[in-house]
Amino acid sequence: MCREKKQTFSAGKKIFLGCVATSVLVMGTAVLHGKETVENEVVNTQITENAFSEKVQDLMRFLSGDTDSFAYKREGRTDPFMPFVSETEVATDEEIPVEELYGMRKFEPGQLSLVAIVLTEEGPLAMVQDSVGKGYVIRNGTEIGRAGTVDKISDNVVVVKQRYTTTAGEERYSFVEMLLKKEGEK
């Protein structure tokens, strides 16, 4: 009696055979893909070598004097003499009108020196002097400079209120004090 022997594989053998079969499949596809990559690299190398050799040949012809003089081809290039950064004008909503200044508006408060303060029935008066020595009389509300007005005249100080606009467009005020110097002070 012939007994047939059944071959049974253990779990370890099954896993081993599965790994071998998978690795054979992966290696086969990698080899095929590698051949295609090598063929593509060869074609790309030939193209760059041809382009390189054409450039070298053109240069050799130019250096030997076989070709005409150099001609600059401007297509696709920027102007080398144009600046990289260009200035743009920023338009403001509020334009400052250019007007001719007269009287006390010709002077900013820093250009004047306070000489005297007189208290009268009609209100306080102050006398200021420019750099040349010419004197001017000012009262409350007198315009000084482009955007300043005399806000207050007291015993020893004149306060000038100057209007300015911030970059955000808000209108603000700054106050400049002109002090009366005592006799003998500089």
PDB file of C-alpha atoms in Angstrom:
ATOM      1  CA  MET A   1       0.000   0.000   0.000  1.00  0.00           C
ATOM      2  CA  CYS A   2       1.341   3.131  -1.112  1.00  0.00           C
ATOM      3  CA  ARG A   3       0.755   5.840   1.126  1.00  0.00           C
ATOM      4  CA  GLU A   4       0.800   9.280  -0.300  1.00  0.00           C
ATOM      5  CA  LYS A   5       2.493  11.802   1.782  1.00  0.00           C
ATOM      6  CA  LYS A   6       0.796  15.124   1.985  1.00  0.00           C
ATOM      7  CA  GLN A   7       3.081  18.069   2.114  1.00  0.00           C
ATOM      8  CA  THR A   8       2.027  20.630   4.585  1.00  0.00           C
ATOM      9  CA  PHE A   9       3.860  23.864   5.088  1.00  0.00           C
ATOM     10  CA  SER A  10       4.209  25.408   8.453  1.00  0.00           C
ATOM     11  CA  ALA A  11       3.301  29.061   9.013  1.00  0.00           C
ATOM     12  CA  GLY A  12       6.987  30.101   9.037  1.00  0.00           C
ATOM     13  CA  LYS A  13       7.602  28.510   5.655  1.00  0.00           C
ATOM     14  CA  LYS A  14       4.541  30.230   4.185  1.00  0.00           C
ATOM     15  CA  ILE A  15       5.736  33.638   5.372  1.00  0.00           C
ATOM     16  CA  PHE A  16       9.231  32.992   4.027  1.00  0.00           C
ATOM     17  CA  LEU A  17       7.929  31.975   0.593  1.00  0.00           C
ATOM     18  CA  GLY A  18       5.633  35.032   0.481  1.00  0.00           C
ATOM     19  CA  CYS A  19       8.556  37.366   1.230  1.00  0.00           C
ATOM     20  CA  VAL A  20      10.700  35.742  -1.462  1.00  0.00           C
ATOM     21  CA  ALA A  21       7.924  36.053  -4.062  1.00  0.00           C
ATOM     22  CA  THR A  22       7.291  39.714  -3.169  1.00  0.00           C
ATOM     23  CA  SER A  23      10.970  40.628  -3.342  1.00  0.00           C
ATOM     24  CA  VAL A  24      11.296  38.966  -6.766  1.00  0.00           C
ATOM     25  CA  LEU A  25       8.376  41.020  -8.080  1.00  0.00           C
ATOM     26  CA  VAL A  26       9.747  44.274  -6.641  1.00  0.00           C
ATOM     27  CA  MET A  27      13.240  43.659  -8.017  1.00  0.00           C
ATOM     28  CA  GLY A  28      11.854  42.875 -11.463  1.00  0.00           C
ATOM     29  CA  THR A  29       9.883  46.118 -11.695  1.00  0.00           C
ATOM     30  CA  ALA A  30      12.844  48.136 -10.359  1.00  0.00           C
ATOM     31  CA  VAL A  31      15.128  46.713 -13.043  1.00  0.00           C
ATOM     32  CA  LEU A  32      12.615  47.576 -15.776  1.00  0.00           C
ATOM     33  CA  HIS A  33      12.138  51.087 -14.396  1.00  0.00           C
ATOM     34  CA  GLY A  34      15.899  51.552 -14.065  1.00  0.00           C
ATOM     35  CA  LYS A  35      16.399  50.720 -17.740  1.00  0.00           C
ATOM     36  CA  GLU A  36      13.850  53.401 -18.732  1.00  0.00           C
ATOM     37  CA  THR A  37      15.551  55.963 -16.474  1.00  0.00           C
ATOM     38  CA  VAL A  38      18.972  55.218 -17.922  1.00  0.00           C
ATOM     39  CA  GLU A  39      17.591  55.575 -21.463  1.00  0.00           C
ATOM     40  CA  ASN A  40      16.020  58.985 -20.556  1.00  0.00           C
ATOM     41  CA  GLU A  41      19.286  60.171 -18.990  1.00  0.00           C
ATOM     42  CA  VAL A  42      21.229  59.183 -22.103  1.00  0.00           C
ATOM     43  CA  VAL A  43      18.826  61.152 -24.337  1.00  0.00           C
ATOM     44  CA  ASN A  44      18.983  64.232 -22.034  1.00  0.00           C
ATOM     45  CA  THR A  45      22.776  64.067 -21.917  1.00  0.00           C
ATOM     46  CA  GLN A  46      22.973  63.914 -25.709  1.00  0.00           C
ATOM     47  CA  ILE A  47      20.698  66.969 -26.035  1.00  0.00           C
ATOM     48  CA  THR A  48      22.753  69.035 -23.571  1.00  0.00           C
ATOM     49  CA  GLU A  49      26.013  67.929 -25.202  1.00  0.00           C
ATOM     50  CA  ASN A  50      24.695  69.016 -28.615  1.00  0.00           C
ATOM     51  CA  ALA A  51      23.568  72.393 -27.245  1.00  0.00           C
ATOM     52  CA  PHE A  52      26.888  72.821 -25.419  1.00  0.00           C
ATOM     53  CA  SER A  53      28.904  71.916 -28.485  1.00  0.00           C
ATOM     54  CA  GLU A  54      26.909  74.407 -30.615  1.00  0.00           C
ATOM     55  CA  LYS A  55      27.680  77.201 -28.142  1.00  0.00           C
ATOM     56  CA  VAL A  56      31.363  76.256 -28.070  1.00  0.00           C
ATOM     57  CA  GLN A  57      31.480  76.143 -31.867  1.00  0.00           C
ATOM     58  CA  ASP A  58      29.826  79.592 -32.073  1.00  0.00           C
ATOM     59  CA  LEU A  59      32.343  80.974 -29.602  1.00  0.00           C
ATOM     60  CA  MET A  60      35.270  79.461 -31.515  1.00  0.00           C
ATOM     61  CA  ARG A  61      33.984  80.964 -34.787  1.00  0.00           C
ATOM     62  CA  PHE A  62      33.590  84.365 -33.115  1.00  0.00           C
ATOM     63  CA  LEU A  63      37.090  84.283 -31.608  1.00  0.00           C
ATOM     64  CA  SER A  64      38.687  83.222 -34.873  1.00  0.00           C
ATOM     65  CA  GLY A  65      36.962  86.104 -36.700  1.00  0.00           C
ATOM     66  CA  ASP A  66      34.893  83.934 -39.049  1.00  0.00           C
ATOM     67  CA  THR A  67      31.619  85.579 -37.986  1.00  0.00           C
ATOM     68  CA  ASP A  68      30.392  89.150 -37.995  1.00  0.00           C
ATOM     69  CA  SER A  69      30.763  91.335 -34.932  1.00  0.00           C
ATOM     70  CA  PHE A  70      28.700  90.655 -31.843  1.00  0.00           C
ATOM     71  CA  ALA A  71      25.013  91.570 -32.045  1.00  0.00           C
ATOM     72  CA  TYR A  72      23.023  92.069 -28.835  1.00  0.00           C
ATOM     73  CA  LYS A  73      19.654  90.333 -28.930  1.00  0.00           C
ATOM     74  CA  ARG A  74      17.220  92.169 -26.714  1.00  0.00           C
ATOM     75  CA  GLU A  75      14.298  89.728 -26.919  1.00  0.00           C
ATOM     76  CA  GLY A  76      13.343  88.382 -23.514  1.00  0.00           C
ATOM     77  CA  ARG A  77      15.827  90.574 -21.618  1.00  0.00           C
ATOM     78  CA  THR A  78      15.330  93.582 -19.409  1.00  0.00           C
ATOM     79  CA  ASP A  79      17.058  96.896 -19.958  1.00  0.00           C
ATOM     80  CA  PRO A  80      20.326  96.696 -17.997  1.00  0.00           C
ATOM     81  CA  PHE A  81      20.374 100.450 -17.399  1.00  0.00           C
ATOM     82  CA  MET A  82      16.932 100.697 -15.778  1.00  0.00           C
ATOM     83  CA  PRO A  83      16.923 100.866 -11.963  1.00  0.00           C
ATOM     84  CA  PHE A  84      15.589  97.855 -10.091  1.00  0.00           C
ATOM     85  CA  VAL A  85      13.316  99.999  -7.927  1.00  0.00           C
ATOM     86  CA  SER A  86      11.193 102.739  -9.401  1.00  0.00           C
ATOM     87  CA  GLU A  87       9.767 105.673  -7.511  1.00  0.00           C
ATOM     88  CA  THR A  88       6.020 105.938  -7.360  1.00  0.00           C
ATOM     89  CA  GLU A  89       4.195 109.046  -6.346  1.00  0.00           C
ATOM     90  CA  VAL A  90       1.690 108.605  -3.574  1.00  0.00           C
ATOM     91  CA  ALA A  91      -1.428 110.595  -4.188  1.00  0.00           C
ATOM     92  CA  THR A  92      -2.900 112.177  -1.091  1.00  0.00           C
ATOM     93  CA  ASP A  93      -6.544 112.999  -0.718  1.00  0.00           C
ATOM     94  CA  GLU A  94      -5.799 116.382   0.776  1.00  0.00           C
ATOM     95  CA  GLU A  95      -3.458 118.537  -1.241  1.00  0.00           C
ATOM     96  CA  ILE A  96      -1.743 121.391   0.544  1.00  0.00           C
ATOM     97  CA  PRO A  97      -2.539 124.565  -1.356  1.00  0.00           C
ATOM     98  CA  VAL A  98       0.473 126.632  -2.298  1.00  0.00           C
ATOM     99  CA  GLU A  99      -0.242 130.157  -1.180  1.00  0.00           C
ATOM    100  CA  GLU A 100       1.903 133.207  -0.742  1.00  0.00           C
ATOM    101  CA  LEU A 101       2.562 133.852   2.932  1.00  0.00           C
ATOM    102  CA  TYR A 102       2.431 137.385   4.296  1.00  0.00           C
ATOM    103  CA  GLY A 103       3.007 139.170   7.610  1.00  0.00           C
ATOM    104  CA  MET A 104       3.529 136.866  10.582  1.00  0.00           C
ATOM    105  CA  ARG A 105       2.742 133.787   8.477  1.00  0.00           C
ATOM    106  CA  LYS A 106       6.217 134.071   6.945  1.00  0.00           C
ATOM    107  CA  PHE A 107       7.775 133.080  10.287  1.00  0.00           C
ATOM    108  CA  GLU A 108       7.591 129.852  12.240  1.00  0.00           C
ATOM    109  CA  PRO A 109       7.536 130.249  16.048  1.00  0.00           C
ATOM    110  CA  GLY A 110      11.122 129.003  16.347  1.00  0.00           C
ATOM    111  CA  GLN A 111      12.355 131.866  14.144  1.00  0.00           C
ATOM    112  CA  LEU A 112      10.993 134.532  16.476  1.00  0.00           C
ATOM    113  CA  SER A 113      12.070 135.658  19.936  1.00  0.00           C
ATOM    114  CA  LEU A 114       9.653 137.094  22.494  1.00  0.00           C
ATOM    115  CA  VAL A 115      10.715 140.619  23.514  1.00  0.00           C
ATOM    116  CA  ALA A 116       7.807 142.066  25.563  1.00  0.00           C
ATOM    117  CA  ILE A 117       4.325 141.326  26.883  1.00  0.00           C
ATOM    118  CA  VAL A 118       1.847 144.147  27.542  1.00  0.00           C
ATOM    119  CA  LEU A 119      -1.480 143.650  29.342  1.00  0.00           C
ATOM    120  CA  THR A 120      -4.133 146.130  28.084  1.00  0.00           C
ATOM    121  CA  GLU A 121      -7.883 146.575  28.568  1.00  0.00           C
ATOM    122  CA  GLU A 122      -8.496 145.115  25.099  1.00  0.00           C
ATOM    123  CA  GLY A 123      -6.432 142.032  25.900  1.00  0.00           C
ATOM    124  CA  PRO A 124      -2.807 141.043  26.167  1.00  0.00           C
ATOM    125  CA  LEU A 125      -0.317 141.992  23.446  1.00  0.00           C
ATOM    126  CA  ALA A 126       3.125 140.561  22.800  1.00  0.00           C
ATOM    127  CA  MET A 127       6.047 141.894  20.844  1.00  0.00           C
ATOM    128  CA  VAL A 128       8.240 139.444  18.945  1.00  0.00           C
ATOM    129  CA  GLN A 129      11.415 140.019  16.988  1.00  0.00           C
ATOM    130  CA  ASP A 130      12.801 138.232  13.918  1.00  0.00           C
ATOM    131  CA  SER A 131      16.477 137.406  13.342  1.00  0.00           C
ATOM    132  CA  VAL A 132      17.118 140.770  11.662  1.00  0.00           C
ATOM    133  CA  GLY A 133      15.775 142.679  14.668  1.00  0.00           C
ATOM    134  CA  LYS A 134      12.479 143.830  13.175  1.00  0.00           C
ATOM    135  CA  GLY A 135       9.639 143.843  15.733  1.00  0.00           C
ATOM    136  CA  TYR A 136       6.046 142.645  15.328  1.00  0.00           C
ATOM    137  CA  VAL A 137       3.017 142.945  17.614  1.00  0.00           C
ATOM    138  CA  ILE A 138       0.849 139.830  18.059  1.00  0.00           C
ATOM    139  CA  ARG A 139      -2.497 139.194  19.801  1.00  0.00           C
ATOM    140  CA  ASN A 140      -4.570 136.128  20.613  1.00  0.00           C
ATOM    141  CA  GLY A 141      -5.671 134.570  17.304  1.00  0.00           C
ATOM    142  CA  THR A 142      -2.779 135.997  15.246  1.00  0.00           C
ATOM    143  CA  GLU A 143      -1.652 133.488  12.615  1.00  0.00           C
ATOM    144  CA  ILE A 144       2.015 132.501  12.788  1.00  0.00           C
ATOM    145  CA  GLY A 145       3.645 130.186  10.256  1.00  0.00           C
ATOM    146  CA  ARG A 146       1.759 127.857   7.919  1.00  0.00           C
ATOM    147  CA  ALA A 147      -0.620 126.307  10.444  1.00  0.00           C
ATOM    148  CA  GLY A 148      -0.150 128.103  13.762  1.00  0.00           C
ATOM    149  CA  THR A 149      -2.217 130.624  15.712  1.00  0.00           C
ATOM    150  CA  VAL A 150      -1.504 132.421  18.978  1.00  0.00           C
ATOM    151  CA  ASP A 151      -3.549 130.493  21.536  1.00  0.00           C
ATOM    152  CA  LYS A 152      -2.693 132.254  24.787  1.00  0.00           C
ATOM    153  CA  ILE A 153      -0.607 135.173  26.026  1.00  0.00           C
ATOM    154  CA  SER A 154       0.184 135.168  29.752  1.00  0.00           C
ATOM    155  CA  ASP A 155       2.666 136.996  32.034  1.00  0.00           C
ATOM    156  CA  ASN A 156       5.887 135.480  30.652  1.00  0.00           C
ATOM    157  CA  VAL A 157       4.892 133.055  27.876  1.00  0.00           C
ATOM    158  CA  VAL A 158       3.126 133.030  24.503  1.00  0.00           C
ATOM    159  CA  VAL A 159       1.584 129.692  23.456  1.00  0.00           C
ATOM    160  CA  VAL A 160       1.242 128.977  19.720  1.00  0.00           C
ATOM    161  CA  LYS A 161      -1.166 126.199  18.677  1.00  0.00           C
ATOM    162  CA  GLN A 162      -0.048 124.414  15.490  1.00  0.00           C
ATOM    163  CA  ARG A 163      -2.299 122.106  13.497  1.00  0.00           C
ATOM    164  CA  TYR A 164      -0.877 119.024  11.733  1.00  0.00           C
ATOM    165  CA  THR A 165      -2.238 115.888  10.082  1.00  0.00           C
ATOM    166  CA  THR A 166      -0.997 112.393  10.967  1.00  0.00           C
ATOM    167  CA  THR A 167      -0.293 109.695   8.391  1.00  0.00           C
ATOM    168  CA  ALA A 168      -3.630 108.127   9.348  1.00  0.00           C
ATOM    169  CA  GLY A 169      -5.369 111.357   8.316  1.00  0.00           C
ATOM    170  CA  GLU A 170      -6.223 112.502  11.851  1.00  0.00           C
ATOM    171  CA  GLU A 171      -5.949 116.212  12.590  1.00  0.00           C
ATOM    172  CA  ARG A 172      -3.945 116.969  15.749  1.00  0.00           C
ATOM    173  CA  TYR A 173      -2.458 119.974  17.484  1.00  0.00           C
ATOM    174  CA  SER A 174       0.935 120.710  19.017  1.00  0.00           C
ATOM    175  CA  PHE A 175       1.706 123.610  21.314  1.00  0.00           C
ATOM    176  CA  VAL A 176       4.884 125.698  21.069  1.00  0.00           C
ATOM    177  CA  GLU A 177       5.795 127.980  23.965  1.00  0.00           C
ATOM    178  CA  MET A 178       7.751 131.194  23.443  1.00  0.00           C
ATOM    179  CA  LEU A 179       9.282 132.280  26.779  1.00  0.00           C
ATOM    180  CA  LEU A 180      10.004 135.869  27.745  1.00  0.00           C
ATOM    181  CA  LYS A 181      13.616 136.065  28.848  1.00  0.00           C
ATOM    182  CA  LYS A 182      14.504 138.279  31.780  1.00  0.00           C
ATOM    183  CA  GLU A 183      16.793 141.214  31.227  1.00  0.00           C
ATOM    184  CA  GLY A 184      20.385 140.000  30.903  1.00  0.00           C
ATOM    185  CA  GLU A 185      19.481 136.375  29.891  1.00  0.00           C
ATOM    186  CA  LYS A 186      20.464 135.028  26.530  1.00  0.00           C
TER     187      LYS A 186
END
